[in-house]
PDB file of C-alpha atoms and ligand atoms in Angstrom:
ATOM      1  CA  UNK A  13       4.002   4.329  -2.466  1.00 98.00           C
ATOM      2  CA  UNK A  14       4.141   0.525  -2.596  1.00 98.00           C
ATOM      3  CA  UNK A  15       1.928  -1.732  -2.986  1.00 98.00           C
ATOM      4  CA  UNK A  16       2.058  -5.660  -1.499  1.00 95.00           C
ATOM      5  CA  UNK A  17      -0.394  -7.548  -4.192  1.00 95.00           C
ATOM      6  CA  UNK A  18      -3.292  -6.941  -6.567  1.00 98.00           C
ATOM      7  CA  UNK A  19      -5.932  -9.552  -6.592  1.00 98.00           C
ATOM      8  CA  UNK A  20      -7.451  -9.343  -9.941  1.00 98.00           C
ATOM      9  CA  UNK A  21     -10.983 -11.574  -8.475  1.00 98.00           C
ATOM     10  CA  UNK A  22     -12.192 -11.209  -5.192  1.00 97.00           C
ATOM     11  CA  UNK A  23     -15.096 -11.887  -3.628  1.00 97.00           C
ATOM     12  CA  UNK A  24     -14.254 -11.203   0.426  1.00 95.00           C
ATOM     13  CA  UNK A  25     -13.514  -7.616   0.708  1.00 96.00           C
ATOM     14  CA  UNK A  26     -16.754  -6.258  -0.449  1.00 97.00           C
ATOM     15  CA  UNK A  27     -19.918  -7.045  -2.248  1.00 97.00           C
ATOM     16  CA  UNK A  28     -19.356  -8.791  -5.749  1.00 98.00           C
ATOM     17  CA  UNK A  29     -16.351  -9.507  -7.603  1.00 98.00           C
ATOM     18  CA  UNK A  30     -14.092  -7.328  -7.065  1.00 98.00           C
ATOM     19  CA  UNK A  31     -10.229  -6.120  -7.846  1.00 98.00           C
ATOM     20  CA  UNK A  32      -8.302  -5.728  -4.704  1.00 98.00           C
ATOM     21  CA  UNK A  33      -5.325  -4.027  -3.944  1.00 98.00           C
ATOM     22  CA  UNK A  34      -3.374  -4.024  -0.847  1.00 96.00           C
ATOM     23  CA  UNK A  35      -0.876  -1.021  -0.396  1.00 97.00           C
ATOM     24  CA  UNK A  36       2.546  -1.744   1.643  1.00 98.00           C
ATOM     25  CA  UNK A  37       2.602   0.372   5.164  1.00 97.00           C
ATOM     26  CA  UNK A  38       1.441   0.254   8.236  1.00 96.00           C
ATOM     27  CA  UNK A  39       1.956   1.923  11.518  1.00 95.00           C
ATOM     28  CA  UNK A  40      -0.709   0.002  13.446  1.00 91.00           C
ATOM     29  CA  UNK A  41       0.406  -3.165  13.935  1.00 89.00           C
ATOM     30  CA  UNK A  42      -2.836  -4.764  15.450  1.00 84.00           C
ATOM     31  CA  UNK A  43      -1.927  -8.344  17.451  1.00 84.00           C
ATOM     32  CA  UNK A  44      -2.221 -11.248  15.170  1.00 83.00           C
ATOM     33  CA  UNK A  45      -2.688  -8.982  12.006  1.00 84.00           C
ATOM     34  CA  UNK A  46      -3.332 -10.647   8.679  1.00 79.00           C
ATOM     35  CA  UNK A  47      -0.880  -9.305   6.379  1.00 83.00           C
ATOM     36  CA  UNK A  48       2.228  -8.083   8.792  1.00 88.00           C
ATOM     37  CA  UNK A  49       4.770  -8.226   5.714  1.00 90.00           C
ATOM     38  CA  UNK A  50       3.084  -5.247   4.391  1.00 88.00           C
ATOM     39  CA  UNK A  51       4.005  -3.264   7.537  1.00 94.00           C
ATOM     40  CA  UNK A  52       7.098  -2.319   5.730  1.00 97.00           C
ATOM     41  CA  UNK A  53       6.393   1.313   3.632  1.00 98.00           C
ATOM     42  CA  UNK A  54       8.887  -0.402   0.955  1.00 97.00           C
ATOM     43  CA  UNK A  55       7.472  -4.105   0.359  1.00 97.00           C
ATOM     44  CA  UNK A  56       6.551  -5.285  -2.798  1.00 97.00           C
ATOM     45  CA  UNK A  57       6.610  -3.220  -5.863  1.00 97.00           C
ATOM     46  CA  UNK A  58       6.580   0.464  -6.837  1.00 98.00           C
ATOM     47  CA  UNK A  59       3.158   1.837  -7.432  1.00 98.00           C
ATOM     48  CA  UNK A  60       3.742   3.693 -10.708  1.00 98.00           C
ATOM     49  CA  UNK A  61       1.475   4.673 -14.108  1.00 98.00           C
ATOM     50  CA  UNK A  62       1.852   1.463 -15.039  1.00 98.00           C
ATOM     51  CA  UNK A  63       0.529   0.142 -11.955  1.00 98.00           C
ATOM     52  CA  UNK A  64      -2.846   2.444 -12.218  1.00 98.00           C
ATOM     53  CA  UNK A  65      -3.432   1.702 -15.978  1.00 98.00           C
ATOM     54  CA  UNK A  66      -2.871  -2.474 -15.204  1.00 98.00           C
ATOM     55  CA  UNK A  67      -5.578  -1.962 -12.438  1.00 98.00           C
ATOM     56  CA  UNK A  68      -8.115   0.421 -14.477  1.00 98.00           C
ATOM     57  CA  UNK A  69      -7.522  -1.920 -17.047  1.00 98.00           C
ATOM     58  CA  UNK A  70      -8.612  -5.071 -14.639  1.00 98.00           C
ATOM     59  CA  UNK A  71     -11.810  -3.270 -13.463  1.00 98.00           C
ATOM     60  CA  UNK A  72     -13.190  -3.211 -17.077  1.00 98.00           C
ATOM     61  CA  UNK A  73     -15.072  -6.464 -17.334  1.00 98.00           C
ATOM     62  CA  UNK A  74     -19.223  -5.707 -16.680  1.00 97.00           C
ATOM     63  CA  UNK A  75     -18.904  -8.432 -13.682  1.00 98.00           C
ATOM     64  CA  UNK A  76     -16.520  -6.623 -11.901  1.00 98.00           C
ATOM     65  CA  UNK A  77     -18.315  -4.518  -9.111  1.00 98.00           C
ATOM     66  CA  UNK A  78     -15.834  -2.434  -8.103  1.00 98.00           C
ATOM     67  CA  UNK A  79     -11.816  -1.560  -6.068  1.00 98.00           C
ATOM     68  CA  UNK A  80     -11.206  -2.856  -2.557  1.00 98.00           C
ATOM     69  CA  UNK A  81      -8.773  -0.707  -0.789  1.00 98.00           C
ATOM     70  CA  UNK A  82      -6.469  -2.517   1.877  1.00 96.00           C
ATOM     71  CA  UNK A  83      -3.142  -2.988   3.180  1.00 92.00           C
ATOM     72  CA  UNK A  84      -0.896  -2.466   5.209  1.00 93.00           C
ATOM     73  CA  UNK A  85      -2.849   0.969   5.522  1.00 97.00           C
ATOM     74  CA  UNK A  86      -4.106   2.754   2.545  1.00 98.00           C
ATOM     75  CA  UNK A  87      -5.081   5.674   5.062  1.00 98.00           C
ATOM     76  CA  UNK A  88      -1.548   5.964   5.840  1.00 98.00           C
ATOM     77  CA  UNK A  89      -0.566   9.779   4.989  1.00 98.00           C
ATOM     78  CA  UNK A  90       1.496   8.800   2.101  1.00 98.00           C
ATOM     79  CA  UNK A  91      -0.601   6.086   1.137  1.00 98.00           C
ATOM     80  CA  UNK A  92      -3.245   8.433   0.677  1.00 98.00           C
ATOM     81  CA  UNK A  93      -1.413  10.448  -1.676  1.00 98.00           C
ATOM     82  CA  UNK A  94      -0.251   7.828  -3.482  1.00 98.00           C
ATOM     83  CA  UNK A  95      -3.807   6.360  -3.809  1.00 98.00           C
ATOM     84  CA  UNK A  96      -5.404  10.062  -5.240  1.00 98.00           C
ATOM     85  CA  UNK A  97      -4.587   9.842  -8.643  1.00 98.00           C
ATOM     86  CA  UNK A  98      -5.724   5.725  -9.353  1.00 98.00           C
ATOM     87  CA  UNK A  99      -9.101   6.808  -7.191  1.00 98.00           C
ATOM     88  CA  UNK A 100      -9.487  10.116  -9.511  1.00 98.00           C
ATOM     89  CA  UNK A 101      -8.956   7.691 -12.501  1.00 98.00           C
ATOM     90  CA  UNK A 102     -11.367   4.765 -11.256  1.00 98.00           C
ATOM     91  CA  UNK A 103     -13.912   7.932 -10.926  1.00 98.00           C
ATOM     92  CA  UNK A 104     -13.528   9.230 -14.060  1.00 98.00           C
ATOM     93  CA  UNK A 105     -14.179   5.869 -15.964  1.00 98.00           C
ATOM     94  CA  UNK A 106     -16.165   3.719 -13.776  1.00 98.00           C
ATOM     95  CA  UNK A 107     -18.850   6.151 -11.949  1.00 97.00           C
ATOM     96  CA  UNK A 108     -20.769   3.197 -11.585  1.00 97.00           C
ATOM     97  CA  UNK A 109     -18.524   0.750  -9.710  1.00 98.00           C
ATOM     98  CA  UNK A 110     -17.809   1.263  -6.091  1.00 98.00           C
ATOM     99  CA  UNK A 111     -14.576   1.556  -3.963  1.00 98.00           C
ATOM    100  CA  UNK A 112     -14.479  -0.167  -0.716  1.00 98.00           C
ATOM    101  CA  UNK A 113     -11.501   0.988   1.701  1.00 98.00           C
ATOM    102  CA  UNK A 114     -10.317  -0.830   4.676  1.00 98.00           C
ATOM    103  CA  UNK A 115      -8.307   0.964   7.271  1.00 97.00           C
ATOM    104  CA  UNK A 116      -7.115   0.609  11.015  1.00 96.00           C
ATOM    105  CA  UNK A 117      -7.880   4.315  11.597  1.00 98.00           C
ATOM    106  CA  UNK A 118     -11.627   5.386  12.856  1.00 98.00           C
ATOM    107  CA  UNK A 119     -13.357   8.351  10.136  1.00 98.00           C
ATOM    108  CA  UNK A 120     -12.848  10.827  12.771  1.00 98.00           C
ATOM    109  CA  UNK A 121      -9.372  10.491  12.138  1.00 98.00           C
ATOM    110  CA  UNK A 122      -9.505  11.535   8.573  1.00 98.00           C
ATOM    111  CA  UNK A 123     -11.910  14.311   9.622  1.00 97.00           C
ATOM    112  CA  UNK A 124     -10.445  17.840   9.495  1.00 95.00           C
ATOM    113  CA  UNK A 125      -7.938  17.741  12.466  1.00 96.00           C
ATOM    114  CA  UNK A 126      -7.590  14.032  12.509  1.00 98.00           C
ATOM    115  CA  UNK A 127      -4.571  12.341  13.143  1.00 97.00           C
ATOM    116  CA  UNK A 128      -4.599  10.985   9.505  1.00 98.00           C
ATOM    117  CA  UNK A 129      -6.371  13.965   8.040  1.00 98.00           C
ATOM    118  CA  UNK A 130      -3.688  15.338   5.345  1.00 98.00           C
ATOM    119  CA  UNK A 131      -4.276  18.257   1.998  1.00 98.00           C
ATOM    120  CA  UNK A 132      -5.686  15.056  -0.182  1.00 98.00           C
ATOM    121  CA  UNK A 133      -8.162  13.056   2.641  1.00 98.00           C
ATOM    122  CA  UNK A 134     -11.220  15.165   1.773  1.00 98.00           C
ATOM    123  CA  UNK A 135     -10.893  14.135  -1.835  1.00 98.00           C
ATOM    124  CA  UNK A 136      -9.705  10.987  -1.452  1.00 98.00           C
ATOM    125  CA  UNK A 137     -13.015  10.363   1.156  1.00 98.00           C
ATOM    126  CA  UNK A 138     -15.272  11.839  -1.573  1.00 98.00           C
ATOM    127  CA  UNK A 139     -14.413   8.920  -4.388  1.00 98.00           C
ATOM    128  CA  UNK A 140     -14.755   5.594  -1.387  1.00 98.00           C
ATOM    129  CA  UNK A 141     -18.174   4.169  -0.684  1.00 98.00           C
ATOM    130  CA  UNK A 142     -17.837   2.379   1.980  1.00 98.00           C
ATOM    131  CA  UNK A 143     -15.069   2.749   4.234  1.00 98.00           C
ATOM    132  CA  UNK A 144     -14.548  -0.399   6.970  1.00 98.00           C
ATOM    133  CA  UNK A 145     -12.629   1.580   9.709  1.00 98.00           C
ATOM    134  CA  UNK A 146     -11.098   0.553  12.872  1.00 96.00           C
ATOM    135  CA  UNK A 147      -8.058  -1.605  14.182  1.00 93.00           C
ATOM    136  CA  UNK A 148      -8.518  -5.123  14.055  1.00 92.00           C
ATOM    137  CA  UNK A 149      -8.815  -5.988  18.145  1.00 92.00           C
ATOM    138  CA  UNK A 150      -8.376  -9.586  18.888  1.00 92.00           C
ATOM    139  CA  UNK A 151     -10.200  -9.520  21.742  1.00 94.00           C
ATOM    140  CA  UNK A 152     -13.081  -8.632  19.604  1.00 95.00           C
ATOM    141  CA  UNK A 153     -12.633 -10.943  16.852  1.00 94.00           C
ATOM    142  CA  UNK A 154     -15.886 -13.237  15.717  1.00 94.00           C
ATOM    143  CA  UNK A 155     -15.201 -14.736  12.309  1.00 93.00           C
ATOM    144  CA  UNK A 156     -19.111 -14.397  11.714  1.00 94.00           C
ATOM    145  CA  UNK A 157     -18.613 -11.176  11.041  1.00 94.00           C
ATOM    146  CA  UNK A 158     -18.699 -10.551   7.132  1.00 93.00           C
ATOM    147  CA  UNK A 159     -16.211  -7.839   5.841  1.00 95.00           C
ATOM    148  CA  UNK A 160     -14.773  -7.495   8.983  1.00 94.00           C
ATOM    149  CA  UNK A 161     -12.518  -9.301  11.543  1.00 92.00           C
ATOM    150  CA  UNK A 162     -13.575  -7.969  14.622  1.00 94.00           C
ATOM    151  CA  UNK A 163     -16.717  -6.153  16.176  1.00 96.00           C
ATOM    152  CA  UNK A 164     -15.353  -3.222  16.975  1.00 97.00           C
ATOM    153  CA  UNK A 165     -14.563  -2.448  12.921  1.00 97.00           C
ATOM    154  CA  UNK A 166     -17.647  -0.108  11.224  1.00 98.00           C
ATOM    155  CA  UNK A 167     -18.732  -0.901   7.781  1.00 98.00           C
ATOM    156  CA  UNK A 168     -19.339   2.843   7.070  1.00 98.00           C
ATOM    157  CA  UNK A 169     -21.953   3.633   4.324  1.00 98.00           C
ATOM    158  CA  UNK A 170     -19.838   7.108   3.051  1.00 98.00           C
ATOM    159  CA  UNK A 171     -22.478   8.432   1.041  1.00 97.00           C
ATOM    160  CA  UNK A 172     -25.074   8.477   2.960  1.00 98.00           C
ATOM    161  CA  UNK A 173     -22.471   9.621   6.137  1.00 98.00           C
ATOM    162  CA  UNK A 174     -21.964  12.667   3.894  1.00 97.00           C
ATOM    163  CA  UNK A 175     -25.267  13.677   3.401  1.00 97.00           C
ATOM    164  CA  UNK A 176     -26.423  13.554   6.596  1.00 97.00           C
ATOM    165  CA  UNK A 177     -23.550  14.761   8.178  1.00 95.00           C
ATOM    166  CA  UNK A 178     -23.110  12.121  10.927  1.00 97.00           C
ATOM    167  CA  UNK A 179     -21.971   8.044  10.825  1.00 98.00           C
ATOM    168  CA  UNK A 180     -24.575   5.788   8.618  1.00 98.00           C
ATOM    169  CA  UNK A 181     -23.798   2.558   8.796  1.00 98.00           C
ATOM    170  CA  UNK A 182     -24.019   0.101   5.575  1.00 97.00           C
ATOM    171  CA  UNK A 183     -27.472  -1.254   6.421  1.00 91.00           C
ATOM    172  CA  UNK A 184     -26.567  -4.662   4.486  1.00 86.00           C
ATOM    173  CA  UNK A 185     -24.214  -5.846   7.392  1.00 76.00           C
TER     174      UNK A 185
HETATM  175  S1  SF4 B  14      -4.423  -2.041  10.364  1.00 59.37           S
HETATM  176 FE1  SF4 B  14      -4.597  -3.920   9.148  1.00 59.37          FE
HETATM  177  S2  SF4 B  14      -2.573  -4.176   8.179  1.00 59.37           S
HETATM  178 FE2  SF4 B  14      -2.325  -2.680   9.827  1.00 59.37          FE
HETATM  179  S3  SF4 B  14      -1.634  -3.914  11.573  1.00 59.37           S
HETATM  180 FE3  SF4 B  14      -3.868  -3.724  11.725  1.00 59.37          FE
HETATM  181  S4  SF4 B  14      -4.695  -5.567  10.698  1.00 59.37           S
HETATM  182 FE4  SF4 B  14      -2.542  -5.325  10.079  1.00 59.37          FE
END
């Protein structure tokens, strides 16, 4: 996997300060995206052990809520895989924080047999608290919105989805 940038503070994908990173690849390719470089699978740099540990290592500070997912597509098959072992890390040390992941794809397509479902989803589901799902649809936009471009998108409250077994929506939208 690659990855396009790592915002060390940010404070407009998801509640609090946050680190962001945004993962290269993107199959979508929504009209009038924001970030259409990291279409490209192989933009930006090589998303190694290094990578995780400078990100883990980034998180640390008390005022730091939690990890923004984004991309490109982070949902992406091989994004996914490539995103296991930093969200099995970020688990491990920071139970407390929360991971917010934005993706073009709708839940049900990470569901078992989903278009984007793969052997690491389920997992990778299990560690993200709120997952913003959807394309971004231009006909749709309203830049009132908060955490999301257009009103189509779902801020998806993934705990609370998992134990009761249907959508919940994040009821701070
Ligand atoms: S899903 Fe996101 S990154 Fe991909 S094309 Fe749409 S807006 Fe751009």
């Amino acid at each position: 996997m690659n990855y396009a940038t790592i915002k060390e503070v940010d404070i407009a994908n998801g509640t609090g300060v946050r680190v962001s990173l945004f993962v290269s690849g993107c199959t979508h390719r929504c009209p009038e995206c924001f970030n259409e470089v990291a279409w490209d699978f192989h933009y930006g740099n090589e998303f190694t052990e290094d990578t995780i540990a400078y990100i883990i290592d980034k998180l640390s500070p008390n005022h730091i809520q939690g990890l923004s997912l984004l991309g490109g597509e982070p949902m992406e098959k091989s994004n996914q895989r490539g995103l296991l072992p930093l969200l099995q890390k970020f688990h491990e040390i920071y139970p407390e924080k929360s991971v917010w992941c934005y993706t073009g794809y709708v839940l049900e397509d990470l569901l078992e047999n989903g278009r984007a479902h793969c052997e690491v989803t389920d997992e990778l589901l299990s560690y993200i608290d709120i997952l913003v799902d959807g394309p971004f649809i231009l006909a749709q936009k309203d830049i009132r919105l908060k955490f999301r471009g257009s009103t189509n998108q779902r801020i998806i409250d993934m705990k609370q989805t998992r134990e009761n077994h249907h959508v919940v929506l994040w009821k701070n939208q």
